[in-house]
Coordinates of C-alpha atoms in Angstrom, one line a residue:
Chain A
M1 CA -31.6 -38.1 -10.3
S2 CA -29.9 -37.6 -6.9
R3 CA -31.6 -38.6 -3.8
A4 CA -31.6 -35.1 -2.5
A5 CA -33.5 -33.9 -5.5
S6 CA -36.0 -36.7 -5.4
G7 CA -37.6 -35.4 -2.2
E8 CA -37.2 -38.8 -0.5
R9 CA -34.6 -37.7 2.0
P10 CA -35.1 -39.7 5.2
R11 CA -36.7 -37.7 8.0
R12 CA -33.7 -38.2 10.2
E13 CA -31.5 -36.5 7.7
R14 CA -33.9 -33.5 7.5
V15 CA -33.9 -33.1 11.2
R16 CA -30.2 -33.3 11.3
E17 CA -30.1 -30.5 8.6
Q18 CA -32.4 -28.3 10.7
Q19 CA -30.2 -28.9 13.7
R20 CA -27.2 -27.9 11.7
Q21 CA -28.8 -24.8 10.3
Q22 CA -30.2 -23.4 13.5
P23 CA -27.0 -22.5 15.2
I24 CA -25.7 -21.1 11.9
E25 CA -28.7 -18.7 11.8
E26 CA -28.1 -17.7 15.5
I27 CA -24.4 -17.1 14.8
R28 CA -25.2 -15.0 11.8
Q29 CA -27.7 -12.8 13.7
A30 CA -25.1 -12.3 16.5
A31 CA -22.5 -11.4 13.9
F32 CA -24.8 -8.9 12.3
A33 CA -25.4 -7.4 15.7
V34 CA -21.6 -7.0 16.2
L35 CA -21.3 -5.6 12.7
D36 CA -24.2 -3.1 13.1
A37 CA -22.8 -1.9 16.4
D38 CA -19.1 -1.5 15.5
G39 CA -18.4 -2.2 11.8
V40 CA -17.0 -5.2 10.0
T41 CA -13.6 -4.9 11.6
A42 CA -15.2 -5.7 14.9
V43 CA -16.5 -9.0 13.6
S44 CA -14.2 -11.8 14.9
L45 CA -14.8 -15.4 15.9
A46 CA -14.0 -14.3 19.5
A47 CA -16.5 -11.4 19.6
V48 CA -19.3 -13.4 17.9
G49 CA -18.6 -16.5 20.0
K50 CA -18.9 -14.4 23.1
A51 CA -22.3 -13.1 21.9
V52 CA -23.7 -16.6 21.3
G53 CA -22.0 -18.2 24.3
M54 CA -19.7 -20.4 22.2
T55 CA -15.9 -20.8 22.3
P56 CA -14.1 -19.8 19.0
Q57 CA -13.3 -23.5 18.7
A58 CA -17.0 -24.5 18.8
L59 CA -17.8 -21.6 16.4
R60 CA -15.2 -23.0 14.0
R61 CA -17.3 -26.2 13.5
H62 CA -19.8 -23.9 11.7
F63 CA -17.5 -21.2 10.3
P64 CA -13.9 -22.5 9.9
S65 CA -12.5 -18.9 9.8
R66 CA -13.4 -15.3 10.2
D67 CA -13.4 -14.9 6.4
A68 CA -16.0 -17.7 6.1
L69 CA -18.2 -15.9 8.6
V70 CA -17.9 -12.5 6.9
D71 CA -18.5 -14.3 3.6
A72 CA -21.8 -15.6 5.0
L73 CA -22.7 -12.0 6.2
V74 CA -22.0 -10.6 2.7
I75 CA -24.2 -13.2 1.1
A76 CA -27.0 -12.6 3.5
A77 CA -26.8 -8.8 3.2
C78 CA -26.7 -9.0 -0.6
A79 CA -29.8 -11.2 -0.6
D80 CA -31.6 -8.9 1.8
L81 CA -30.7 -5.8 -0.3
G82 CA -31.6 -7.5 -3.6
V83 CA -34.9 -8.8 -2.3
A84 CA -35.8 -5.4 -0.8
V85 CA -35.0 -3.5 -4.0
A86 CA -36.8 -5.9 -6.3
A87 CA -39.9 -5.9 -4.1
A88 CA -40.0 -2.1 -4.2
A89 CA -41.1 -2.2 -7.8
A90 CA -43.2 -5.3 -7.8
P91 CA -46.8 -5.0 -8.9
T92 CA -49.1 -4.1 -6.0
P93 CA -51.1 -6.9 -4.3
Q94 CA -54.3 -5.3 -5.8
G95 CA -52.9 -6.1 -9.2
G96 CA -52.3 -2.4 -9.9
T97 CA -49.3 -1.4 -11.9
I98 CA -46.9 1.4 -11.1
P99 CA -46.2 4.1 -13.8
K100 CA -43.0 3.4 -15.7
G101 CA -40.8 6.3 -14.4
A102 CA -42.1 6.0 -10.9
R103 CA -40.8 2.4 -10.7
V104 CA -37.2 3.7 -11.2
A105 CA -37.7 6.2 -8.4
L106 CA -39.1 3.5 -6.1
L107 CA -36.1 1.3 -6.8
A108 CA -33.6 4.0 -6.2
R109 CA -35.3 5.2 -3.0
E110 CA -35.5 1.6 -1.6
Y111 CA -31.8 1.1 -2.3
R112 CA -31.0 4.2 -0.3
R113 CA -33.5 3.3 2.5
W114 CA -31.9 -0.1 2.9
A115 CA -28.3 1.4 2.9
L116 CA -29.3 4.0 5.5
A117 CA -31.1 1.4 7.7
H118 CA -28.0 -0.8 7.6
P119 CA -25.1 1.6 6.9
R120 CA -22.4 -0.8 8.2
R121 CA -23.8 -3.7 6.2
Y122 CA -23.8 -1.6 3.1
V123 CA -20.3 -0.3 3.6
M124 CA -19.1 -3.9 4.2
L125 CA -20.3 -4.9 0.7
F126 CA -17.8 -2.5 -0.8
T127 CA -15.0 -2.8 1.6
D128 CA -11.6 -4.3 1.7
R129 CA -12.0 -7.9 2.4
S130 CA -9.8 -10.9 1.7
P131 CA -9.7 -11.6 -2.0
D132 CA -11.3 -15.0 -1.4
V133 CA -14.3 -13.3 0.2
R134 CA -14.8 -10.6 -2.4
D135 CA -18.0 -11.1 -4.3
P136 CA -19.0 -14.6 -3.4
A137 CA -21.0 -15.9 -6.3
A138 CA -24.1 -16.5 -4.2
G139 CA -24.0 -12.9 -3.0
A140 CA -23.6 -11.5 -6.5
A141 CA -26.6 -13.5 -7.7
A142 CA -28.8 -12.3 -4.8
V143 CA -28.0 -8.6 -5.2
N144 CA -28.5 -8.9 -8.9
Q145 CA -32.2 -9.4 -8.3
G146 CA -32.3 -5.7 -7.5
M147 CA -30.3 -4.9 -10.6
L148 CA -32.6 -7.0 -12.8
A149 CA -35.6 -5.1 -11.4
L150 CA -33.9 -1.8 -12.3
I151 CA -33.1 -3.1 -15.8
A152 CA -36.8 -4.1 -16.2
A153 CA -38.0 -0.7 -15.1
L154 CA -35.6 1.1 -17.5
A155 CA -36.4 -1.3 -20.3
A156 CA -40.1 -0.3 -20.0
I157 CA -39.1 3.3 -20.9
A158 CA -38.5 3.9 -24.6
A159 CA -34.7 4.2 -24.8
P160 CA -33.1 5.8 -27.9
A161 CA -30.4 3.5 -29.1
R162 CA -27.0 5.2 -29.3
A163 CA -23.9 3.1 -30.0
S164 CA -21.1 3.4 -27.4
T165 CA -17.7 1.8 -26.9
L166 CA -19.1 0.1 -23.8
D167 CA -21.9 -1.8 -25.7
R168 CA -20.2 -5.2 -26.1
A169 CA -19.0 -5.3 -22.5
L170 CA -22.5 -4.3 -21.4
L171 CA -24.2 -7.0 -23.4
R172 CA -21.8 -9.7 -22.0
W173 CA -22.5 -8.4 -18.5
G174 CA -26.3 -8.4 -19.1
Q175 CA -26.1 -12.0 -20.3
A176 CA -24.0 -13.0 -17.3
I177 CA -26.5 -11.7 -14.7
G178 CA -29.5 -13.1 -16.5
A179 CA -31.1 -10.0 -18.1
P180 CA -33.6 -10.8 -20.8
A181 CA -31.7 -11.7 -24.0
D182 CA -33.1 -8.7 -26.0
T183 CA -32.0 -6.1 -23.4
P184 CA -30.1 -3.4 -25.4
P185 CA -27.0 -1.6 -24.2
A186 CA -29.1 1.5 -24.2
V187 CA -30.9 0.0 -21.1
L188 CA -27.9 -1.8 -19.6
G189 CA -25.7 1.3 -19.7
P190 CA -28.2 3.6 -17.9
A191 CA -28.8 0.8 -15.3
V192 CA -25.0 0.7 -14.4
Q193 CA -24.8 4.5 -14.5
L194 CA -27.8 5.0 -12.2
W195 CA -26.6 2.3 -9.8
S196 CA -23.1 3.9 -9.6
R197 CA -24.7 7.4 -9.1
V198 CA -27.0 6.2 -6.3
H199 CA -24.0 4.3 -4.7
G200 CA -22.0 7.5 -4.8
L201 CA -24.7 9.5 -3.1
V202 CA -25.4 6.9 -0.5
T203 CA -21.8 6.3 0.4
L204 CA -21.2 10.1 0.8
E205 CA -24.4 10.4 2.8
I206 CA -23.3 7.5 5.1
A207 CA -19.9 9.2 5.5
G208 CA -21.7 12.4 6.6
A209 CA -20.5 14.5 3.7
F210 CA -23.9 16.0 2.8
D211 CA -24.7 16.8 6.4
S212 CA -21.5 18.8 6.7
M213 CA -22.3 20.5 3.3
G214 CA -25.8 21.3 4.4
L215 CA -27.3 19.5 1.4
D216 CA -30.4 17.2 1.4
A217 CA -29.3 13.8 0.1
G218 CA -32.9 12.7 -0.6
L219 CA -33.3 15.7 -2.9
L220 CA -30.0 14.9 -4.6
L221 CA -31.2 11.4 -5.2
D222 CA -34.4 12.6 -6.7
V223 CA -32.5 14.9 -9.0
E224 CA -30.3 11.9 -10.2
V225 CA -33.4 9.8 -10.9
G226 CA -35.0 12.7 -12.8
T227 CA -31.8 13.2 -14.8
A228 CA -31.7 9.4 -15.7
L229 CA -35.4 9.5 -16.8
D230 CA -34.9 12.7 -18.8
A231 CA -31.9 11.1 -20.6
L232 CA -34.1 8.1 -21.6
G233 CA -36.8 10.4 -22.9
A234 CA -39.3 9.3 -20.2
Chain B
M1 CA -0.4 41.7 14.5
S2 CA 0.8 38.5 16.2
R3 CA 4.5 37.8 16.6
A4 CA 4.2 34.7 14.5
A5 CA 2.8 36.7 11.6
S6 CA 5.4 39.4 11.9
G7 CA 8.2 37.1 10.8
E8 CA 10.3 38.1 13.7
R9 CA 10.3 34.7 15.5
P10 CA 13.6 34.2 17.2
R11 CA 15.9 31.7 15.4
R12 CA 16.0 29.4 18.5
E13 CA 12.2 29.1 18.3
R14 CA 12.3 28.2 14.6
V15 CA 14.9 25.5 15.2
R16 CA 12.8 24.1 18.0
E17 CA 9.8 24.1 15.7
Q18 CA 11.8 22.2 13.0
Q19 CA 13.0 19.7 15.6
R20 CA 9.4 19.2 16.7
Q21 CA 8.1 18.8 13.1
Q22 CA 10.7 16.3 11.9
P23 CA 9.6 13.3 13.9
I24 CA 6.0 14.2 13.2
E25 CA 6.7 13.9 9.5
E26 CA 8.6 10.6 10.0
I27 CA 5.7 9.2 12.0
R28 CA 3.2 10.3 9.4
Q29 CA 5.1 8.6 6.6
A30 CA 5.4 5.4 8.6
A31 CA 1.7 5.6 9.4
F32 CA 0.9 6.0 5.6
A33 CA 3.0 3.0 4.9
V34 CA 1.0 0.9 7.4
L35 CA -2.3 2.3 5.9
D36 CA -1.3 1.7 2.3
A37 CA -0.3 -1.9 3.1
D38 CA -3.1 -3.0 5.4
G39 CA -5.9 -0.4 5.5
V40 CA -6.8 2.2 8.1
T41 CA -7.8 -0.4 10.7
A42 CA -4.2 -1.6 10.8
V43 CA -3.0 1.9 11.9
S44 CA -2.4 1.8 15.6
L45 CA 0.1 3.5 17.9
A46 CA 1.8 0.1 18.4
A47 CA 2.2 -0.7 14.7
V48 CA 3.4 2.8 13.7
G49 CA 5.7 3.0 16.8
K50 CA 7.3 -0.3 15.8
A51 CA 7.8 1.0 12.2
V52 CA 9.7 4.1 13.4
G53 CA 11.4 2.5 16.4
M54 CA 9.4 4.3 19.1
T55 CA 7.4 3.0 22.0
P56 CA 3.7 3.9 22.0
Q57 CA 4.5 6.1 25.0
A58 CA 7.1 8.1 23.0
L59 CA 4.7 8.3 20.1
R60 CA 2.1 9.8 22.4
R61 CA 4.2 12.9 22.9
H62 CA 3.5 13.7 19.3
F63 CA 0.1 12.0 18.8
P64 CA -1.8 11.7 22.1
S65 CA -4.1 9.0 20.6
R66 CA -4.7 6.8 17.6
D67 CA -7.6 9.2 16.6
A68 CA -5.1 12.1 16.6
L69 CA -2.8 10.1 14.3
V70 CA -5.6 9.1 11.9
D71 CA -6.8 12.8 12.0
A72 CA -3.3 13.9 10.8
L73 CA -3.4 11.3 8.0
V74 CA -6.9 12.4 6.9
I75 CA -5.7 16.1 6.8
A76 CA -2.5 15.1 4.9
A77 CA -4.4 12.9 2.4
C78 CA -7.1 15.6 1.8
A79 CA -4.4 18.2 1.1
D80 CA -2.6 15.8 -1.2
L81 CA -5.8 15.0 -3.2
G82 CA -6.9 18.7 -3.2
V83 CA -3.6 19.9 -4.5
A84 CA -3.3 17.2 -7.1
V85 CA -6.8 17.8 -8.5
A86 CA -6.4 21.6 -8.5
A87 CA -3.1 21.3 -10.3
A88 CA -4.6 19.1 -13.0
A89 CA -6.5 22.1 -14.4
A90 CA -4.0 24.8 -13.8
P91 CA -2.7 26.8 -16.8
T92 CA 0.3 25.2 -18.4
P93 CA 3.8 26.6 -17.6
Q94 CA 4.0 27.9 -21.2
G95 CA 1.1 30.1 -20.3
G96 CA -1.2 28.1 -22.6
T97 CA -4.8 27.6 -21.5
I98 CA -6.8 24.4 -21.6
P99 CA -10.2 24.3 -23.5
K100 CA -13.1 24.7 -21.1
G101 CA -14.7 21.3 -21.3
A102 CA -11.3 19.6 -21.3
R103 CA -10.5 21.1 -17.9
V104 CA -13.5 19.3 -16.4
A105 CA -12.3 16.0 -17.8
L106 CA -8.7 16.6 -16.5
L107 CA -10.0 17.2 -13.0
A108 CA -12.2 14.1 -13.0
R109 CA -9.4 11.9 -14.4
E110 CA -6.9 13.3 -11.9
Y111 CA -9.3 12.6 -9.0
R112 CA -9.6 9.0 -10.2
R113 CA -5.9 8.7 -10.7
W114 CA -5.2 9.8 -7.2
A115 CA -7.8 7.5 -5.7
L116 CA -6.5 4.5 -7.6
A117 CA -2.9 5.3 -6.7
H118 CA -3.8 5.5 -3.0
P119 CA -6.9 3.3 -2.7
R120 CA -6.7 2.9 1.0
R121 CA -6.1 6.5 1.7
Y122 CA -9.1 7.3 -0.5
V123 CA -11.3 4.8 1.3
M124 CA -10.1 6.2 4.6
L125 CA -11.5 9.6 3.8
F126 CA -15.0 8.2 3.6
T127 CA -14.8 5.6 6.2
D128 CA -16.2 5.1 9.7
R129 CA -14.0 7.1 12.0
S130 CA -14.6 8.4 15.5
P131 CA -17.0 11.4 15.3
D132 CA -14.3 13.7 16.6
V133 CA -12.0 12.8 13.7
R134 CA -14.6 13.0 10.9
D135 CA -13.9 15.9 8.5
P136 CA -11.3 17.9 10.4
A137 CA -11.7 21.5 9.3
A138 CA -8.2 21.6 8.0
G139 CA -8.8 18.5 5.9
A140 CA -12.0 19.9 4.5
A141 CA -10.4 23.2 3.6
A142 CA -7.5 21.4 1.8
V143 CA -9.7 19.0 -0.2
N144 CA -11.9 21.9 -1.2
Q145 CA -9.1 23.3 -3.4
G146 CA -10.0 20.5 -5.8
M147 CA -13.7 21.3 -5.5
L148 CA -13.0 25.0 -6.2
A149 CA -11.0 24.1 -9.3
L150 CA -14.0 22.0 -10.5
I151 CA -16.4 24.9 -9.8
A152 CA -14.2 27.3 -11.8
A153 CA -14.0 24.8 -14.7
L154 CA -17.8 24.4 -14.7
A155 CA -18.4 28.2 -14.3
A156 CA -16.4 28.8 -17.5
I157 CA -19.1 26.8 -19.4
A158 CA -22.3 28.7 -20.1
A159 CA -24.8 27.2 -17.7
P160 CA -28.5 27.5 -18.2
A161 CA -30.0 28.8 -14.9
R162 CA -32.8 26.5 -13.8
A163 CA -34.3 27.0 -10.3
S164 CA -34.2 24.0 -8.0
T165 CA -35.2 23.3 -4.4
L166 CA -31.5 22.8 -3.7
D167 CA -30.5 26.3 -4.7
R168 CA -30.5 28.0 -1.3
A169 CA -28.5 25.2 0.3
L170 CA -26.1 25.1 -2.6
L171 CA -25.4 28.9 -2.3
R172 CA -24.8 28.6 1.4
W173 CA -22.4 25.7 0.8
G174 CA -20.6 27.6 -2.0
Q175 CA -20.1 30.6 0.3
A176 CA -18.8 28.3 3.1
I177 CA -16.1 26.8 0.9
G178 CA -15.1 30.1 -0.5
A179 CA -16.4 29.9 -4.1
P180 CA -16.6 33.2 -5.9
A181 CA -19.6 35.2 -4.6
D182 CA -21.4 35.3 -7.9
T183 CA -21.2 31.5 -8.5
P184 CA -24.8 30.4 -9.4
P185 CA -26.5 27.2 -8.1
A186 CA -26.5 26.1 -11.8
V187 CA -22.7 25.7 -11.4
L188 CA -22.6 24.6 -7.8
G189 CA -25.2 21.8 -8.3
P190 CA -23.4 20.2 -11.2
A191 CA -20.2 20.4 -9.3
V192 CA -21.6 18.4 -6.4
Q193 CA -23.3 16.0 -8.8
L194 CA -20.2 15.3 -10.8
W195 CA -18.1 14.8 -7.6
S196 CA -20.7 12.4 -6.3
R197 CA -20.8 10.5 -9.6
V198 CA -17.0 10.3 -9.8
H199 CA -16.9 9.2 -6.2
G200 CA -19.4 6.4 -6.9
L201 CA -17.4 5.1 -9.9
V202 CA -14.1 5.3 -8.1
T203 CA -15.3 3.5 -5.0
L204 CA -16.9 0.8 -7.0
E205 CA -13.7 0.5 -9.1
I206 CA -11.6 0.2 -5.9
A207 CA -14.0 -2.4 -4.5
G208 CA -13.5 -4.5 -7.7
A209 CA -17.1 -4.2 -8.9
F210 CA -16.3 -3.2 -12.5
D211 CA -13.6 -5.8 -12.9
S212 CA -16.1 -8.5 -12.0
M213 CA -18.7 -7.0 -14.3
G214 CA -16.1 -6.8 -17.2
L215 CA -16.6 -3.0 -17.6
D216 CA -13.9 -0.4 -18.2
A217 CA -14.1 2.1 -15.4
G218 CA -12.1 4.7 -17.3
L219 CA -14.7 4.7 -20.1
L220 CA -17.5 4.9 -17.6
L221 CA -15.8 8.0 -16.1
D222 CA -15.5 9.6 -19.5
V223 CA -19.2 9.0 -20.2
E224 CA -20.1 10.7 -16.9
V225 CA -17.9 13.7 -17.8
G226 CA -19.5 13.9 -21.2
T227 CA -23.0 13.7 -19.7
A228 CA -22.1 16.6 -17.3
L229 CA -20.8 18.7 -20.1
D230 CA -23.8 18.0 -22.4
A231 CA -26.1 19.0 -19.5
L232 CA -24.3 22.3 -19.2
G233 CA -24.6 22.8 -23.0
A234 CA -20.8 22.7 -23.5

């Protein structure tokens, strides 16, 4: 058993860890402010250093490169999105449960709400980044909390099993993200499909496409959720 | 009737117009090369000027600003995408026709093919740009050629009419883009929906999401086309 896991870390070490984390959190918040104002391309060690009153050299002690900084933003944004979506379908504090189909709608609406509240963070998650930065494992694990909530909501609906050429790949993926072992492709497939559909709507909405077409993106989302539920026989 | 439309423009004027257009085309090609290599954020008057051997000042005679240059790229990319998609479902040179449902699949696959062949151009069309640059009218008109081909392909399939809260907005939009006057919302709605779904898949594919999930994006696209055709009773 390692010393760290034994809970007997000396106090001095814990204080040092807090001192190390505090500027990191400050830097991250400043970087999010730059990102939210001007997009991910504006995030640089110089711009963020200026915002927190540090030289790029001092900043490098915490984030050795711009990529490392963007990496941290991606992980934090993924976690934030994953937690928000998962929470949207959690049982109410009063112990009440949400009707099966309604949970799917709540998840999809919360995903859209988060994306519209942080459009530049959302776009960053799916943008050209350096290959090293793409999909840091910690970010993927965090955002998968939302996906697992969607899978649970869809699994609660009786799904007719229909074999598809995608089944084996879906099962491997479900296993990789930690979905319950008995989750069938007939649940995993609709989960991927609904996510991709909501992503399509949300990115077009952020890009202003539906505004210029005079279409209500919220209604389009509800139609997609309804279609997904109909297909599952809900 | 204007002189330009009468076809009687003096030869000297036409030559001057050609001389004016030639460097513009050269600059545009150089700018596309920068975009394809490094993304839209790398497109600057300095970078493109260097590529064509012009100073930023000389470049400004043709494109007064970076925004004007990106604007031109957006219009050209929209036209290219619109023409490619529309051509995918055109009658064959032998005069043969393509089965109704197959035309929808051809359009969707060509849209994906174009996006994957020019991922950075595709991403640019839906990216943060200056508000002035967003959706230049000429670009929208060009890309709508593809949408009109999709509407025609869907209209050829018997569509059950089902009233929706989106109907009035869809009809206004159909009129705005020049869809045939009798095109019902039951065709316009599925056209928007299929476009948004294909856009969702294609952007996730470009971002590398399906690779990391181990899923075949081409199969996912075919599933979406099949779902759309099933919903229309094809």
